[in-house]
């Protein structure tokens, strides 16, 4: 069963947090959420509400929420895969 809410790209969230020089606990505090909830987001075991995603982006200085959305990443990967498939397709002689 797919979780309700917005699925966050956990590895991307962790990378943004580390780039900001924050621990999970300090990032969670800045976003106004609990440390365990932040951990669940990074481990992809919990979906976020739109409000939580906005708070996380504000805490990390992310201006475009799509940078953390797993569905955006999946769409991007699908486009890249289709592009690779077209490039690798043999050309008829």
Tab-separated table of N, CA and C in Angstrom:
chain	number	residue	atom	x	y	z
A	1	UNK	N	0.836	-1.178	0.000
A	1	UNK	CA	0.000	0.000	0.000
A	1	UNK	C	0.887	1.249	0.000
A	2	UNK	N	0.621	2.154	-0.911
A	2	UNK	CA	1.410	3.373	-1.037
A	2	UNK	C	1.005	4.365	0.055
A	3	UNK	N	1.994	4.998	0.713
A	3	UNK	CA	1.649	5.959	1.760
A	3	UNK	C	0.936	7.174	1.182
A	4	UNK	N	0.008	7.740	1.974
A	4	UNK	CA	-0.684	8.955	1.547
A	4	UNK	C	0.224	10.143	1.789
A	5	UNK	N	0.116	11.131	0.945
A	5	UNK	CA	0.957	12.315	1.076
A	5	UNK	C	1.998	12.354	-0.022
A	6	UNK	N	3.003	13.129	0.206
A	6	UNK	CA	4.073	13.332	-0.775
A	6	UNK	C	5.263	12.468	-0.384
A	7	UNK	N	5.689	11.626	-1.297
A	7	UNK	CA	6.854	10.794	-1.033
A	7	UNK	C	8.105	11.610	-1.313
A	8	UNK	N	8.933	11.720	-0.299
A	8	UNK	CA	10.179	12.479	-0.395
A	8	UNK	C	11.294	11.551	-0.844
A	9	UNK	N	12.183	12.067	-1.667
A	9	UNK	CA	13.378	11.335	-2.067
A	9	UNK	C	14.348	11.387	-0.884
A	10	UNK	N	14.362	10.325	-0.085
A	10	UNK	CA	15.153	10.278	1.134
A	10	UNK	C	16.632	10.558	0.948
A	11	UNK	N	17.300	9.900	-0.026
A	11	UNK	CA	18.720	10.190	-0.226
A	11	UNK	C	18.984	11.651	-0.591
A	12	UNK	N	18.102	12.248	-1.377
A	12	UNK	CA	18.270	13.663	-1.721
A	12	UNK	C	18.096	14.536	-0.484
A	13	UNK	N	17.116	14.198	0.353
A	13	UNK	CA	16.905	14.946	1.589
A	13	UNK	C	18.150	14.886	2.472
A	14	UNK	N	18.709	13.696	2.619
A	14	UNK	CA	19.912	13.530	3.438
A	14	UNK	C	21.074	14.344	2.863
A	15	UNK	N	21.204	14.354	1.551
A	15	UNK	CA	22.292	15.096	0.916
A	15	UNK	C	22.130	16.599	1.121
A	16	UNK	N	20.921	17.113	0.935
A	16	UNK	CA	20.674	18.536	1.182
A	16	UNK	C	20.966	18.885	2.642
A	17	UNK	N	20.561	18.021	3.562
A	17	UNK	CA	20.790	18.266	4.990
A	17	UNK	C	22.282	18.320	5.300
A	18	UNK	N	23.021	17.336	4.770
A	18	UNK	CA	24.468	17.313	5.006
A	18	UNK	C	25.144	18.532	4.385
A	19	UNK	N	24.697	18.921	3.189
A	19	UNK	CA	25.274	20.096	2.529
A	19	UNK	C	25.038	21.368	3.342
A	20	UNK	N	23.936	21.381	4.092
A	20	UNK	CA	23.631	22.527	4.950
A	20	UNK	C	24.383	22.451	6.272
A	21	UNK	N	25.118	21.343	6.491
A	21	UNK	CA	25.892	21.181	7.709
A	21	UNK	C	25.043	20.902	8.935
A	22	UNK	N	23.910	20.229	8.729
A	22	UNK	CA	22.974	19.978	9.820
A	22	UNK	C	22.889	18.499	10.173
A	23	UNK	N	22.659	18.236	11.440
A	23	UNK	CA	22.331	16.877	11.860
A	23	UNK	C	20.843	16.665	11.586
A	24	UNK	N	20.403	15.410	11.654
A	24	UNK	CA	18.976	15.146	11.476
A	24	UNK	C	18.164	15.907	12.517
A	25	UNK	N	18.635	15.858	13.751
A	25	UNK	CA	17.901	16.499	14.843
A	25	UNK	C	17.818	18.011	14.652
A	26	UNK	N	18.916	18.641	14.271
A	26	UNK	CA	18.885	20.099	14.103
A	26	UNK	C	18.040	20.501	12.898
A	27	UNK	N	18.100	19.730	11.827
A	27	UNK	CA	17.269	20.022	10.655
A	27	UNK	C	15.790	19.866	11.001
A	28	UNK	N	15.467	18.809	11.738
A	28	UNK	CA	14.084	18.578	12.148
A	28	UNK	C	13.588	19.738	13.008
A	29	UNK	N	14.421	20.175	13.930
A	29	UNK	CA	14.041	21.286	14.811
A	29	UNK	C	13.763	22.546	13.986
A	30	UNK	N	14.622	22.834	12.995
A	30	UNK	CA	14.416	24.007	12.143
A	30	UNK	C	13.111	23.910	11.352
A	31	UNK	N	12.752	22.695	10.959
A	31	UNK	CA	11.527	22.493	10.174
A	31	UNK	C	10.286	22.375	11.054
A	32	UNK	N	10.489	22.250	12.358
A	32	UNK	CA	9.358	22.137	13.255
A	32	UNK	C	8.721	20.757	13.276
A	33	UNK	N	9.536	19.732	13.000
A	33	UNK	CA	9.046	18.355	13.055
A	33	UNK	C	9.934	17.557	13.999
A	34	UNK	N	9.508	16.371	14.349
A	34	UNK	CA	10.294	15.566	15.285
A	34	UNK	C	11.478	14.904	14.574
A	35	UNK	N	12.501	14.580	15.352
A	35	UNK	CA	13.671	13.876	14.817
A	35	UNK	C	13.308	12.529	14.206
A	36	UNK	N	12.475	11.710	14.895
A	36	UNK	CA	12.087	10.428	14.307
A	36	UNK	C	11.323	10.581	12.987
A	37	UNK	N	10.500	11.615	12.887
A	37	UNK	CA	9.770	11.840	11.630
A	37	UNK	C	10.745	12.186	10.514
A	38	UNK	N	11.721	13.050	10.816
A	38	UNK	CA	12.737	13.400	9.815
A	38	UNK	C	13.464	12.139	9.353
A	39	UNK	N	13.824	11.304	10.294
A	39	UNK	CA	14.514	10.060	9.975
A	39	UNK	C	13.660	9.184	9.052
A	40	UNK	N	12.378	9.135	9.309
A	40	UNK	CA	11.484	8.346	8.452
A	40	UNK	C	11.443	8.920	7.044
A	41	UNK	N	11.479	10.236	6.916
A	41	UNK	CA	11.522	10.839	5.580
A	41	UNK	C	12.811	10.439	4.864
A	42	UNK	N	13.940	10.522	5.546
A	42	UNK	CA	15.212	10.172	4.915
A	42	UNK	C	15.283	8.686	4.562
A	43	UNK	N	14.588	7.849	5.322
A	43	UNK	CA	14.597	6.405	5.065
A	43	UNK	C	13.443	5.948	4.180
A	44	UNK	N	12.703	6.890	3.628
A	44	UNK	CA	11.577	6.604	2.741
A	44	UNK	C	10.540	5.674	3.362
A	45	UNK	N	10.267	5.842	4.656
A	45	UNK	CA	9.257	5.018	5.306
A	45	UNK	C	8.033	5.834	5.712
A	46	UNK	N	8.027	7.113	5.351
A	46	UNK	CA	6.891	7.972	5.691
A	46	UNK	C	6.722	9.023	4.611
A	47	UNK	N	5.473	9.263	4.225
A	47	UNK	CA	5.167	10.332	3.282
A	47	UNK	C	4.943	11.621	4.069
A	48	UNK	N	5.162	12.735	3.415
A	48	UNK	CA	5.036	14.043	4.066
A	48	UNK	C	3.767	14.750	3.621
A	49	UNK	N	3.252	15.579	4.504
A	49	UNK	CA	2.146	16.458	4.119
A	49	UNK	C	2.734	17.594	3.288
A	50	UNK	N	1.913	18.269	2.507
A	50	UNK	CA	2.426	19.426	1.763
A	50	UNK	C	3.044	20.473	2.694
A	51	UNK	N	2.452	20.658	3.875
A	51	UNK	CA	2.975	21.628	4.828
A	51	UNK	C	4.352	21.207	5.352
A	52	UNK	N	4.515	19.918	5.619
A	52	UNK	CA	5.804	19.420	6.104
A	52	UNK	C	6.875	19.584	5.032
A	53	UNK	N	6.526	19.288	3.780
A	53	UNK	CA	7.495	19.441	2.694
A	53	UNK	C	7.927	20.900	2.577
A	54	UNK	N	6.980	21.811	2.678
A	54	UNK	CA	7.305	23.237	2.609
A	54	UNK	C	8.227	23.636	3.760
A	55	UNK	N	7.929	23.157	4.962
A	55	UNK	CA	8.760	23.480	6.129
A	55	UNK	C	10.175	22.926	5.974
A	56	UNK	N	10.294	21.725	5.439
A	56	UNK	CA	11.605	21.115	5.218
A	56	UNK	C	12.411	21.935	4.213
A	57	UNK	N	11.763	22.316	3.123
A	57	UNK	CA	12.457	23.117	2.107
A	57	UNK	C	12.908	24.458	2.680
A	58	UNK	N	12.057	25.091	3.474
A	58	UNK	CA	12.435	26.364	4.086
A	58	UNK	C	13.622	26.178	5.035
A	59	UNK	N	13.605	25.100	5.814
A	59	UNK	CA	14.682	24.841	6.768
A	59	UNK	C	16.022	24.616	6.070
A	60	UNK	N	15.969	24.003	4.888
A	60	UNK	CA	17.205	23.684	4.163
A	60	UNK	C	17.556	24.708	3.090
A	61	UNK	N	16.720	25.721	2.918
A	61	UNK	CA	16.984	26.742	1.909
A	61	UNK	C	16.738	26.261	0.492
A	62	UNK	N	15.835	25.305	0.323
A	62	UNK	CA	15.508	24.776	-1.003
A	62	UNK	C	14.372	25.615	-1.572
A	63	UNK	N	14.580	26.197	-2.744
A	63	UNK	CA	13.566	27.081	-3.313
A	63	UNK	C	12.558	26.372	-4.200
A	64	UNK	N	12.863	25.169	-4.646
A	64	UNK	CA	11.943	24.421	-5.500
A	64	UNK	C	11.690	23.058	-4.870
A	65	UNK	N	10.479	22.852	-4.373
A	65	UNK	CA	10.137	21.612	-3.684
A	65	UNK	C	10.315	20.370	-4.551
A	66	UNK	N	10.301	20.545	-5.863
A	66	UNK	CA	10.480	19.388	-6.743
A	66	UNK	C	11.825	18.713	-6.539
A	67	UNK	N	12.783	19.427	-5.969
A	67	UNK	CA	14.105	18.843	-5.715
A	67	UNK	C	14.033	17.686	-4.731
A	68	UNK	N	12.988	17.637	-3.907
A	68	UNK	CA	12.855	16.575	-2.911
A	68	UNK	C	11.746	15.580	-3.211
A	69	UNK	N	10.949	15.831	-4.206
A	69	UNK	CA	9.807	14.957	-4.477
A	69	UNK	C	10.249	13.708	-5.233
A	70	UNK	N	9.935	12.549	-4.682
A	70	UNK	CA	10.314	11.289	-5.320
A	70	UNK	C	9.601	11.121	-6.651
A	71	UNK	N	8.358	11.601	-6.767
A	71	UNK	CA	7.638	11.455	-8.025
A	71	UNK	C	8.300	12.269	-9.129
A	72	UNK	N	8.866	13.413	-8.784
A	72	UNK	CA	9.590	14.219	-9.763
A	72	UNK	C	10.835	13.477	-10.228
A	73	UNK	N	11.535	12.837	-9.301
A	73	UNK	CA	12.721	12.061	-9.649
A	73	UNK	C	12.350	10.898	-10.562
A	74	UNK	N	11.255	10.212	-10.258
A	74	UNK	CA	10.824	9.085	-11.088
A	74	UNK	C	10.480	9.557	-12.498
A	75	UNK	N	9.825	10.712	-12.599
A	75	UNK	CA	9.505	11.261	-13.917
A	75	UNK	C	10.774	11.590	-14.686
A	76	UNK	N	11.728	12.194	-14.030
A	76	UNK	CA	12.995	12.551	-14.665
A	76	UNK	C	13.737	11.300	-15.133
A	77	UNK	N	13.788	10.277	-14.283
A	77	UNK	CA	14.456	9.033	-14.664
A	77	UNK	C	13.776	8.384	-15.866
A	78	UNK	N	12.442	8.431	-15.933
A	78	UNK	CA	11.716	7.857	-17.064
A	78	UNK	C	12.048	8.600	-18.354
A	79	UNK	N	12.112	9.916	-18.297
A	79	UNK	CA	12.462	10.717	-19.474
A	79	UNK	C	13.880	10.389	-19.921
A	80	UNK	N	14.804	10.288	-18.970
A	80	UNK	CA	16.191	9.969	-19.311
A	80	UNK	C	16.294	8.577	-19.920
A	81	UNK	N	15.535	7.626	-19.400
A	81	UNK	CA	15.557	6.266	-19.940
A	81	UNK	C	15.029	6.240	-21.370
A	82	UNK	N	13.941	6.953	-21.623
A	82	UNK	CA	13.397	7.008	-22.994
A	82	UNK	C	14.409	7.643	-23.935
A	83	UNK	N	15.101	8.668	-23.471
A	83	UNK	CA	16.107	9.335	-24.287
A	83	UNK	C	17.255	8.379	-24.604
A	84	UNK	N	17.698	7.615	-23.600
A	84	UNK	CA	18.765	6.625	-23.823
A	84	UNK	C	18.323	5.567	-24.822
A	85	UNK	N	17.084	5.127	-24.678
A	85	UNK	CA	16.571	4.098	-25.589
A	85	UNK	C	16.578	4.596	-27.031
A	86	UNK	N	16.189	5.851	-27.242
A	86	UNK	CA	16.173	6.408	-28.602
A	86	UNK	C	17.587	6.524	-29.156
A	87	UNK	N	18.534	6.927	-28.315
A	87	UNK	CA	19.925	7.081	-28.783
A	87	UNK	C	20.555	5.743	-29.120
A	88	UNK	N	20.166	4.697	-28.395
A	88	UNK	CA	20.784	3.390	-28.584
A	88	UNK	C	20.050	2.527	-29.599
A	89	UNK	N	18.982	3.048	-30.171
A	89	UNK	CA	18.211	2.293	-31.150
A	89	UNK	C	18.973	2.250	-32.477
A	90	UNK	N	19.087	1.064	-33.069
A	90	UNK	CA	19.802	0.984	-34.349
A	90	UNK	C	19.061	1.760	-35.435
A	91	UNK	N	19.831	2.397	-36.270
A	91	UNK	CA	19.262	3.177	-37.375
A	91	UNK	C	19.136	2.248	-38.576
A	92	UNK	N	17.970	2.277	-39.193
A	92	UNK	CA	17.748	1.432	-40.389
A	92	UNK	C	18.596	1.956	-41.540
A	93	UNK	N	19.216	1.041	-42.241
A	93	UNK	CA	20.101	1.431	-43.344
A	93	UNK	C	19.352	1.634	-44.620
